[in-house]
Coordinates of C-alpha atoms in Angstrom, one line a residue:
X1 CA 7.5 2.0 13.4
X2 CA 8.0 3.6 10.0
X3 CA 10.7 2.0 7.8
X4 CA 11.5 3.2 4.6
X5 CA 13.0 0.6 2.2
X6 CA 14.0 0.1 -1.6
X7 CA 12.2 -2.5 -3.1
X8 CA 13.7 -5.8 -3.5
X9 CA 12.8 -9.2 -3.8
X10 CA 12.2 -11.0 0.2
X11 CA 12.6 -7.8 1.5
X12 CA 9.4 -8.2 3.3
X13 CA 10.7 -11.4 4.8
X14 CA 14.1 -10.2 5.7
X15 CA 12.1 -7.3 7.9
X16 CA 9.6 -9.5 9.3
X17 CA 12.4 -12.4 10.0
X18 CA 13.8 -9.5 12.7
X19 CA 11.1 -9.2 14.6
X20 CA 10.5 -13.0 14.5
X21 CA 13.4 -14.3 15.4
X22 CA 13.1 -12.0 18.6
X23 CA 9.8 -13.3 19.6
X24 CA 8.0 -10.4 19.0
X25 CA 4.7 -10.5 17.6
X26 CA 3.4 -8.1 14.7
X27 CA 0.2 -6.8 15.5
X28 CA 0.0 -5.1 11.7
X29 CA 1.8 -4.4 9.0
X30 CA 0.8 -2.4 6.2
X31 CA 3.2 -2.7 2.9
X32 CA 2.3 -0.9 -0.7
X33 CA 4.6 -0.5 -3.7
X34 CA 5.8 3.1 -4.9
X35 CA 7.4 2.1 -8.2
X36 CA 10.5 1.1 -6.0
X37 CA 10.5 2.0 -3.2
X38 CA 8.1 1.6 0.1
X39 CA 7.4 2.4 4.0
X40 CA 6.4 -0.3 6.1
X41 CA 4.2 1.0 8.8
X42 CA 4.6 -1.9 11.5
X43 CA 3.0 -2.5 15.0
X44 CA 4.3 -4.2 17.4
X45 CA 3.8 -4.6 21.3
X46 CA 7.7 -3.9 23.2
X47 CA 9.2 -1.6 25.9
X48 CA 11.6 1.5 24.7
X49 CA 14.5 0.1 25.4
X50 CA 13.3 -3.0 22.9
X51 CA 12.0 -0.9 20.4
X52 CA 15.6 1.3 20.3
X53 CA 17.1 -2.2 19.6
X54 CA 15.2 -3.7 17.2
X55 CA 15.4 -0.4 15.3
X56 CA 19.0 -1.0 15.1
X57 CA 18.9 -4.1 13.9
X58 CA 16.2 -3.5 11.3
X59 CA 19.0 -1.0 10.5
X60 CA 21.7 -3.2 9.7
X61 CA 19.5 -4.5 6.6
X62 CA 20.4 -4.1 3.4
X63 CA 18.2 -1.7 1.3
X64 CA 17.2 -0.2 4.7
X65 CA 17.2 3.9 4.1
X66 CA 15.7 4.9 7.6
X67 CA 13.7 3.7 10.3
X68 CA 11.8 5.9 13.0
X69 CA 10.0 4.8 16.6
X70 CA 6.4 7.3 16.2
X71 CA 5.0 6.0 18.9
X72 CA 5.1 9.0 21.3
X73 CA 4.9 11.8 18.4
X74 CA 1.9 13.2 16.7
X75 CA 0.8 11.3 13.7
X76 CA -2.0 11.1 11.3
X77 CA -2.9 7.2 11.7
X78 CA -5.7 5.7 9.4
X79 CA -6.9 2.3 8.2
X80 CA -8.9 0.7 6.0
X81 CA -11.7 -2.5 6.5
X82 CA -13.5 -4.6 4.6
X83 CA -16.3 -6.5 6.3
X84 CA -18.7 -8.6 4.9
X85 CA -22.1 -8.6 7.0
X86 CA -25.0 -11.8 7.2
X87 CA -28.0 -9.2 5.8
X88 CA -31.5 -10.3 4.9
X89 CA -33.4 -7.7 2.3
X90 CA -35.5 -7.1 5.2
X91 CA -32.4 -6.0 7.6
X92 CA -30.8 -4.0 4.4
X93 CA -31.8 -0.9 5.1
X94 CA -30.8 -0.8 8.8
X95 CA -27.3 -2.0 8.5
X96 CA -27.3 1.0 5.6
X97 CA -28.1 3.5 8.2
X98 CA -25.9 2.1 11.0
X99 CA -23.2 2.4 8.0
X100 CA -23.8 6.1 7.1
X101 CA -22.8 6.7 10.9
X102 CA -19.7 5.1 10.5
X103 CA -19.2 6.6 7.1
X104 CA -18.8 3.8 5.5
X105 CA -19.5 2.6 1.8
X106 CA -21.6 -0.1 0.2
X107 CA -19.5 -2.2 -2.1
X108 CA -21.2 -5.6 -2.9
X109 CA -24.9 -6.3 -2.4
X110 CA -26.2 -10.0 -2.8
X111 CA -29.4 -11.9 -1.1
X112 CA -27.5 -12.8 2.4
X113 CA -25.0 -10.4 2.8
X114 CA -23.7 -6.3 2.3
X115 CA -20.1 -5.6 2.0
X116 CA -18.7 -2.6 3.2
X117 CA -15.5 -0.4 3.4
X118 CA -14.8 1.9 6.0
X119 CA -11.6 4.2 7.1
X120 CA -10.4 5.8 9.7
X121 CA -8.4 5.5 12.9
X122 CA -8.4 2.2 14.2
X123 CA -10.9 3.2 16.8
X124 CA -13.4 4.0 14.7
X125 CA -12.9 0.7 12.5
X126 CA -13.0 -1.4 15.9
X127 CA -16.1 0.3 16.7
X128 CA -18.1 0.0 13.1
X129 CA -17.1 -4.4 13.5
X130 CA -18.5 -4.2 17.5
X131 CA -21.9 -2.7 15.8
X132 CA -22.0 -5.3 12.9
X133 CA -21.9 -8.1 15.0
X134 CA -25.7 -7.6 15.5
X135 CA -26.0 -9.0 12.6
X136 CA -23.3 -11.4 12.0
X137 CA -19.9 -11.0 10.4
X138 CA -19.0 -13.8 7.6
X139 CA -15.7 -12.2 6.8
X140 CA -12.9 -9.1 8.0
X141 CA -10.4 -8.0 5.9
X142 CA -8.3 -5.0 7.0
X143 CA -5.2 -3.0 6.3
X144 CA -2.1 -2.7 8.7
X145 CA -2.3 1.1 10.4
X146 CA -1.1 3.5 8.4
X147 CA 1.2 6.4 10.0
X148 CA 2.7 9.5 8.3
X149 CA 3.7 12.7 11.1
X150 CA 1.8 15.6 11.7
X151 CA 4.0 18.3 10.4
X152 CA 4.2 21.7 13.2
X153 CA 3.0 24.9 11.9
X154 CA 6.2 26.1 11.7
X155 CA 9.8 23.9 10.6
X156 CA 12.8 25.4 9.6
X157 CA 13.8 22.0 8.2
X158 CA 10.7 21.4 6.4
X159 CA 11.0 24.7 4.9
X160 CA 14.2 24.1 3.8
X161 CA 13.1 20.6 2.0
X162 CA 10.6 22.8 0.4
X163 CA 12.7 25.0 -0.7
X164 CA 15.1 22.6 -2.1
X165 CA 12.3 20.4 -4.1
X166 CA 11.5 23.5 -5.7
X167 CA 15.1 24.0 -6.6
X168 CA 14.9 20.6 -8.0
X169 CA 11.7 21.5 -10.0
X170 CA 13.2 24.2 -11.7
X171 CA 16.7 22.8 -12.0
X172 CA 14.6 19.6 -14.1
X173 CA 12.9 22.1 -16.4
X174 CA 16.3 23.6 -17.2
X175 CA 17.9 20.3 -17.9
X176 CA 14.9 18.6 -20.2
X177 CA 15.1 22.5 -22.2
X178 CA 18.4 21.8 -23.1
X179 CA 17.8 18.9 -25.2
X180 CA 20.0 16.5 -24.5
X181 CA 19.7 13.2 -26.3
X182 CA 19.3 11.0 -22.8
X183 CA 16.6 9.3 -21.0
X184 CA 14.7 11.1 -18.3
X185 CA 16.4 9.4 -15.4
X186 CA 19.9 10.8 -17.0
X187 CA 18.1 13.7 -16.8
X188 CA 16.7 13.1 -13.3
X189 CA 20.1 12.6 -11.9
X190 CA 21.8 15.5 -13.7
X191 CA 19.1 17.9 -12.5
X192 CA 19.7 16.6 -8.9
X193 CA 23.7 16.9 -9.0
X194 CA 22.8 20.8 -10.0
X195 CA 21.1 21.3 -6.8
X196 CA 23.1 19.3 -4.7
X197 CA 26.1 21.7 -6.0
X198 CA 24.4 24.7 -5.6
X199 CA 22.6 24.2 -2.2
X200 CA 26.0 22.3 -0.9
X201 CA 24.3 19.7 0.6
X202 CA 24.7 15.9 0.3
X203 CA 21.4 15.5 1.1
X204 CA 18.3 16.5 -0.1
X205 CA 16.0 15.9 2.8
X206 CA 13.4 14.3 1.0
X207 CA 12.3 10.9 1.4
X208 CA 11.8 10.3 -2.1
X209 CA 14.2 12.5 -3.7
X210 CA 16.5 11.2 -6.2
X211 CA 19.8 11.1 -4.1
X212 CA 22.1 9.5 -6.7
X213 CA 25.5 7.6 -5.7
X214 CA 29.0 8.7 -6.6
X215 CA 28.0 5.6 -9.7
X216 CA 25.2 8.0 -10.5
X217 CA 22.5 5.0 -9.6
X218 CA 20.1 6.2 -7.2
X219 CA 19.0 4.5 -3.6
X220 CA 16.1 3.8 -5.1
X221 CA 17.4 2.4 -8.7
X222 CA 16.2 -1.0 -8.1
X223 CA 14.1 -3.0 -10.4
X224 CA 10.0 -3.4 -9.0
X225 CA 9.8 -6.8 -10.7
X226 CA 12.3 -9.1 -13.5
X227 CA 12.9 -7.7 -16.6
X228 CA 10.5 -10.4 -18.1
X229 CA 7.4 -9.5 -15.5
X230 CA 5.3 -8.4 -18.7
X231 CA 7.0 -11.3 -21.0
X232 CA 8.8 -8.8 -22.5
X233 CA 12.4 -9.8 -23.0
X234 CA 14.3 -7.5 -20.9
X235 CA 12.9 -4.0 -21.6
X236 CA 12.6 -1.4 -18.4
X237 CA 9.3 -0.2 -20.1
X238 CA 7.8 -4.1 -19.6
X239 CA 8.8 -3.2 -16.0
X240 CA 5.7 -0.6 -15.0
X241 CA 2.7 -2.6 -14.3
X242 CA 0.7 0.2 -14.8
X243 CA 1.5 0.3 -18.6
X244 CA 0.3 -3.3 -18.9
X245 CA -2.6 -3.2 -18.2
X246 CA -3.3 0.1 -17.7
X247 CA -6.9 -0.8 -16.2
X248 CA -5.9 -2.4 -13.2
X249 CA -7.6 -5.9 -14.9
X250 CA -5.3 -8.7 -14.6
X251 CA -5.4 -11.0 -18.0
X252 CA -8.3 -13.9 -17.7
X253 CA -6.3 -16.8 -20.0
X254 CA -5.0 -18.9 -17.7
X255 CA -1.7 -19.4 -19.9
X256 CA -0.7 -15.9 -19.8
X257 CA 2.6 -15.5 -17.4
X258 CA 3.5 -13.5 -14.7
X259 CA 0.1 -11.9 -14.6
X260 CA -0.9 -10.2 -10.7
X261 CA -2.6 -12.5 -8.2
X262 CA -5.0 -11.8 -5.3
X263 CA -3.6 -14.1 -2.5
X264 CA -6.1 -14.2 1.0
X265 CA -4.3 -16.1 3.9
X266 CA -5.7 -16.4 7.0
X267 CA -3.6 -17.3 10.0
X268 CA -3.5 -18.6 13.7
X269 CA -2.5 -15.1 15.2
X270 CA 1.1 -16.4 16.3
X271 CA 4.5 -14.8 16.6
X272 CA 6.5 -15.8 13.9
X273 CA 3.6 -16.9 11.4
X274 CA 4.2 -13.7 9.5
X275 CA 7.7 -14.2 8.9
X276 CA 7.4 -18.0 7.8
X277 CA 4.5 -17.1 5.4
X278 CA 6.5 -14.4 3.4
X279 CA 9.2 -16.7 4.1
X280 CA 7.6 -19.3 1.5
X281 CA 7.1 -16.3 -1.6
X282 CA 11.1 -15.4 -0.6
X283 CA 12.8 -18.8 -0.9
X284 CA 10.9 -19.1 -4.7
X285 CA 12.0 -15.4 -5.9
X286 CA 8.4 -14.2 -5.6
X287 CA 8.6 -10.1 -5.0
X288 CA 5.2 -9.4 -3.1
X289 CA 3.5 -6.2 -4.7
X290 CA 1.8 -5.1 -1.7
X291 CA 0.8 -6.9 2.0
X292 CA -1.8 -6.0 4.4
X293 CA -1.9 -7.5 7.6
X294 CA -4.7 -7.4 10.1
X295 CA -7.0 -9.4 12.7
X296 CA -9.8 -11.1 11.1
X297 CA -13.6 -11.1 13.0
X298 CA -11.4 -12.2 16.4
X299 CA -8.1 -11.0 17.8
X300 CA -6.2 -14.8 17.8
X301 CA -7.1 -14.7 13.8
X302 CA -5.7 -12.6 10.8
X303 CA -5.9 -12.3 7.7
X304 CA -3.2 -12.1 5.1
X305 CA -4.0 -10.3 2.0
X306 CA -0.8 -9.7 -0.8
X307 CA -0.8 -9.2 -4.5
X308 CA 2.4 -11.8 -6.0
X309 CA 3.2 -11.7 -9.8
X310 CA 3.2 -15.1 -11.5
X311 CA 1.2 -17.8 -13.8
X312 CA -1.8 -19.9 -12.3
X313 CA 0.0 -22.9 -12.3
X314 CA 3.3 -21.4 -9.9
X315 CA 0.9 -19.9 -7.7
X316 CA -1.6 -23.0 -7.5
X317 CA 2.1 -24.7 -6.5
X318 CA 2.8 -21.7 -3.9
X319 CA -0.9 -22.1 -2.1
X320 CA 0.2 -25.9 -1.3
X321 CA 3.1 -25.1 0.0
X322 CA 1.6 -22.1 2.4
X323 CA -1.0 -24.7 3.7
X324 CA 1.9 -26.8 4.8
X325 CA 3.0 -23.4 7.3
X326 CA 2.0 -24.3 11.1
X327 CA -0.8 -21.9 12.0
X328 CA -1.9 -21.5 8.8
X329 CA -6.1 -21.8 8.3
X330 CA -6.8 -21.0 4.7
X331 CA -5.0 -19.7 1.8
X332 CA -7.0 -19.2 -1.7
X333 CA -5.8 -17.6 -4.5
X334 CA -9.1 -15.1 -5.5
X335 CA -8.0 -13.5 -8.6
X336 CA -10.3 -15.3 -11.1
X337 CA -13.8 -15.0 -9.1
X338 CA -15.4 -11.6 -8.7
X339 CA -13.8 -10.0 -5.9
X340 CA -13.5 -6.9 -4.1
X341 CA -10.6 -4.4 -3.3
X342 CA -9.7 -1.5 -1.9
X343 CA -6.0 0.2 -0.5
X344 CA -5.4 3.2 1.3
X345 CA -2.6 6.0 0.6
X346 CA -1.8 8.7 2.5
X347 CA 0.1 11.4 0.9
X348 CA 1.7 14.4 1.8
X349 CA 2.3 17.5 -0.8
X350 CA 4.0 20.6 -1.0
X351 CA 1.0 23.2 -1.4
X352 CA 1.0 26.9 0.3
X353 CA -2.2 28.6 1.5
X354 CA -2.8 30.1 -2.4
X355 CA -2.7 26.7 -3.5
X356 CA -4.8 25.2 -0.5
X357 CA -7.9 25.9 -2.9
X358 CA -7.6 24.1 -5.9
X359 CA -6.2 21.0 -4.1
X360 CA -9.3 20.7 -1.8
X361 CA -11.1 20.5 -5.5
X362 CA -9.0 17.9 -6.9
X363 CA -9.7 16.2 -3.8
X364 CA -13.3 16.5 -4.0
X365 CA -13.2 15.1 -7.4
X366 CA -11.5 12.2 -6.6
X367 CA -13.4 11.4 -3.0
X368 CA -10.4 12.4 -1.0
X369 CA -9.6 13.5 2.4
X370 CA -7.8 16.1 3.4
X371 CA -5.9 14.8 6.9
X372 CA -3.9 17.3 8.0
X373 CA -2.5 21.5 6.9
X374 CA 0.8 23.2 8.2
X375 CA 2.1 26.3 6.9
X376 CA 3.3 24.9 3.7
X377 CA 2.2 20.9 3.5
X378 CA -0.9 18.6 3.3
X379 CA -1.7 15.3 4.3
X380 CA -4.1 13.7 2.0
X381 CA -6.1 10.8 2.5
X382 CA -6.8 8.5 -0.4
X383 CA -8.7 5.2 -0.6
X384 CA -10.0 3.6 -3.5
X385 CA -9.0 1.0 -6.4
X386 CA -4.9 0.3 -7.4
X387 CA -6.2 2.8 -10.6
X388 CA -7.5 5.7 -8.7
X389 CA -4.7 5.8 -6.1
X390 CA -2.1 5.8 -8.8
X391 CA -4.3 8.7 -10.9
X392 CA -4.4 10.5 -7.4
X393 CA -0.7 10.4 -6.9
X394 CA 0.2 11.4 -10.7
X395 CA -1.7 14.5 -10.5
X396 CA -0.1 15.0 -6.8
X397 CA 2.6 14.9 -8.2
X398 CA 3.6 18.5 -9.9
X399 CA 2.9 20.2 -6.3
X400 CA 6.0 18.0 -4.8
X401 CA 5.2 14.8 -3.1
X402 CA 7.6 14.6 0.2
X403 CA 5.7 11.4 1.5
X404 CA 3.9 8.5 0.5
X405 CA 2.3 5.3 2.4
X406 CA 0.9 2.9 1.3
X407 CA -1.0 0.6 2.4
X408 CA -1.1 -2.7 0.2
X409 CA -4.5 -4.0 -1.2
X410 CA -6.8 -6.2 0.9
X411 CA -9.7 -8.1 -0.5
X412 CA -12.8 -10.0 0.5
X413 CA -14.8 -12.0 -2.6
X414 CA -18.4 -10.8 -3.6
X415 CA -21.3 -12.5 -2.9
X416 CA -22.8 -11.1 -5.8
X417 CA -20.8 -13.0 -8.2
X418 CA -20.0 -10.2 -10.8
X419 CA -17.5 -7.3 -10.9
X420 CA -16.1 -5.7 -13.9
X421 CA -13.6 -7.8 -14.7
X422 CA -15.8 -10.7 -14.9
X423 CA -17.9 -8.6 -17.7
X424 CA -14.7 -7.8 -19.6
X425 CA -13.7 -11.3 -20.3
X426 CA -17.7 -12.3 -21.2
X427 CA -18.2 -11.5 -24.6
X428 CA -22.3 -12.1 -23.8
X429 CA -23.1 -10.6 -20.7
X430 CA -26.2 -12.9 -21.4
X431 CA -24.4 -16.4 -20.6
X432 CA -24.6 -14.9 -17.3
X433 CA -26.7 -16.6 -15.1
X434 CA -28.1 -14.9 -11.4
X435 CA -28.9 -17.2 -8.7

């Protein structure tokens, strides 16, 4: 199921609680921010008929734009793994090779273990963990399936959301050249009126256009975070992450509030567990960043990996409480030890055949994917740090983005003991000391 939401605060509870209270057990769920608004791409085991009715009820919630059952249509699926493997220096360069068949990439070396990330269809990842056990998995950490819809070769509708995005384009350049003294979502919302008027429709088409009310606040007008995320003392600027630390490197001093945290839960694969876990960050006005949900080394185990805005003290608080949940195993919080991550994005753009060319080079340059073509769209695959997704999707953005999920960060720690953000809070990298 794809549902596309607005952000708010326990939303991810409130859409997990309906699936809950039904008895229905999510096999995966993949959640990622996109300033404010997401799609939860969430699978779950239930007949048709089931299905029809949990849609509308998932319906009914608040925030809820539009919820669709791909489960018998063509859709590009991917998702991403971390596993850490029990390696010797004399097995290294055999679990190497076995990795380069699986495409996947080293990302943390240390004496008795190799960490790698691989993506692709959740085939493929099953297959890679069947060949590591060979050697011995110590940890699995893996992203909810991701889904977006293959688009036919030819769509009248989709041509006509084309057409109407660049409509918006142009109708945004003519707005910001007539200097008018307002901010650019004033600007934004004007620009999109214009079209609305001119086309004579109420509705874009696009599922992240800026579709304004008759209050001129937009569906997705919702705050990511509190005004006071950054400290700041109400201003919407202290609101983008992204301009606080523009590095993706949380701050080290522990007295710092409201910094991001790197929360790994892992759970008693039960029905309900889900809902009673985010059901803990809800009930304390914690607004999770970004969840990925996915079976650990066995089916009957998952883990739980989420990114929550707070101080160390709250969040040393919250990991109590989520110990006291039934099922629960272990929950640390990894954000100050040296630790890996990775998310997934895919992303689909407006781009023509002439245009085809130079976005298979900014995908080369950035590692990329390309996942699926139609006349006029492609799918993009993108996996990487928080920094390179969001750099990805900026530069997407000018050819007209008409999809986006993503799929939250998961993260394992490394064996190794250092990572970059370890080295940018030593002064000496000499106090470091290498077992």
């Amino acid at each position: 199921m794809l549902i596309y939401v607005a952000d708010e605060t326990g939303m991810i509870n409130r859409v997990a609680g309906v699936f809950a209270r039904r008895g229905y057990n999510i096999e995966s769920l993949a959640v990622g921010l996109n300033i404010d608004k997401a799609i939860f791409t969430v699978v779950v085991i239930a007949s048709n008929d089931d299905a029809t009715k949990l849609i509308k009820q998932i319906n009914k919630l608040a925030k809820v734009r539009k919820v669709e059952n791909v489960t018998d249509k063509q859709c590009v699926e991917r998702g991403l793994m971390l596993v850490k493997v029990a390696c010797t220096p004399e097995q290294r360069a055999e679990v190497i090779e076995m990795g380069k068949i699986f495409r996947a990439s080293v990302v943390d070396v240390s004496n008795s273990s190799l960490t790698m990330t691989t993506t692709g269809d959740p085939g493929k990842n099953r297959a890679f963990q069947q060949a590591c056990l060979k050697f011995g998995i110590l940890q699995v950490a893996r992203t909810g399936k991701l889904a977006l819809k293959r688009e036919p070769v030819f769509s009248e509708t989709r041509r006509r959301r084309v057409k109407l995005m660049a409509a918006m384009k142009e109708a945004k350049a003519a707005v910001q050249g007539l200097g008018l003294d307002a901010d650019k979502e004033y600007e934004n919302a004007l620009a999109s009126r214009i079209v609305r008027v001119v086309s004579n429709v109420n509705n874009l088409g696009d599922t992240y256009a800026a579709m304004e009310g008759e209050d001129g606040v937009g569906v997705w007008d919702v705050p990511v975070l509190s005004s006071d995320f950054a400290g700041g003392a109400g201003s919407q600027q202290d609101n983008n992450i992204d301009k606080e630390y523009p590095d993706d490197i949380p701050k080290m001093d522990p007295n710092a509030k409201y910094t991001p945290h790197t929360i790994s839960i892992v759970v008693m694969n039960k029905p309900g567990v889900l809902d009673v876990v985010t059901g803990v960050f809800a009930r304390r006005g914690y607004n999770v960043q970004s969840l990925g949900v996915g079976p650990e080394k066995t089916f009957d185990v998952s883990r739980i990996s989420t990114v929550v805005p707070g101080t160390y003290d709250d969040v040393t608080k919250l990991l109590k409480q989520i110990l006291k949940v039934p099922y629960v195993i272990s929950a640390e919080d990894i954000t100050k030890t040296p630790y890996v991550e990775r998310e997934l994005m895919l992303i689909k753009v407006v781009c023509p055949r002439s245009g085809r060319g130079e976005l298979v080079d900014l995908c080369d340059i950035f590692r990329c994917k390309v996942a699926d073509v139609s006349e006029d769209t492609v799918t993009i695959e993108v996996s990487g740090k928080v920094s390179k997704i969001t750099a990805m999707q900026s530069l997407l953005e000018p050819y007209g983005i008409l999809e986006v999920a993503r799929s939250g960060r998961v993260a394992l720690p490394r064996d190794s003991g250092v990572d970059s953000k370890l080295l940018a809070a030593i002064e000496d990298e000499g106090d470091l000391e290498f077992a």
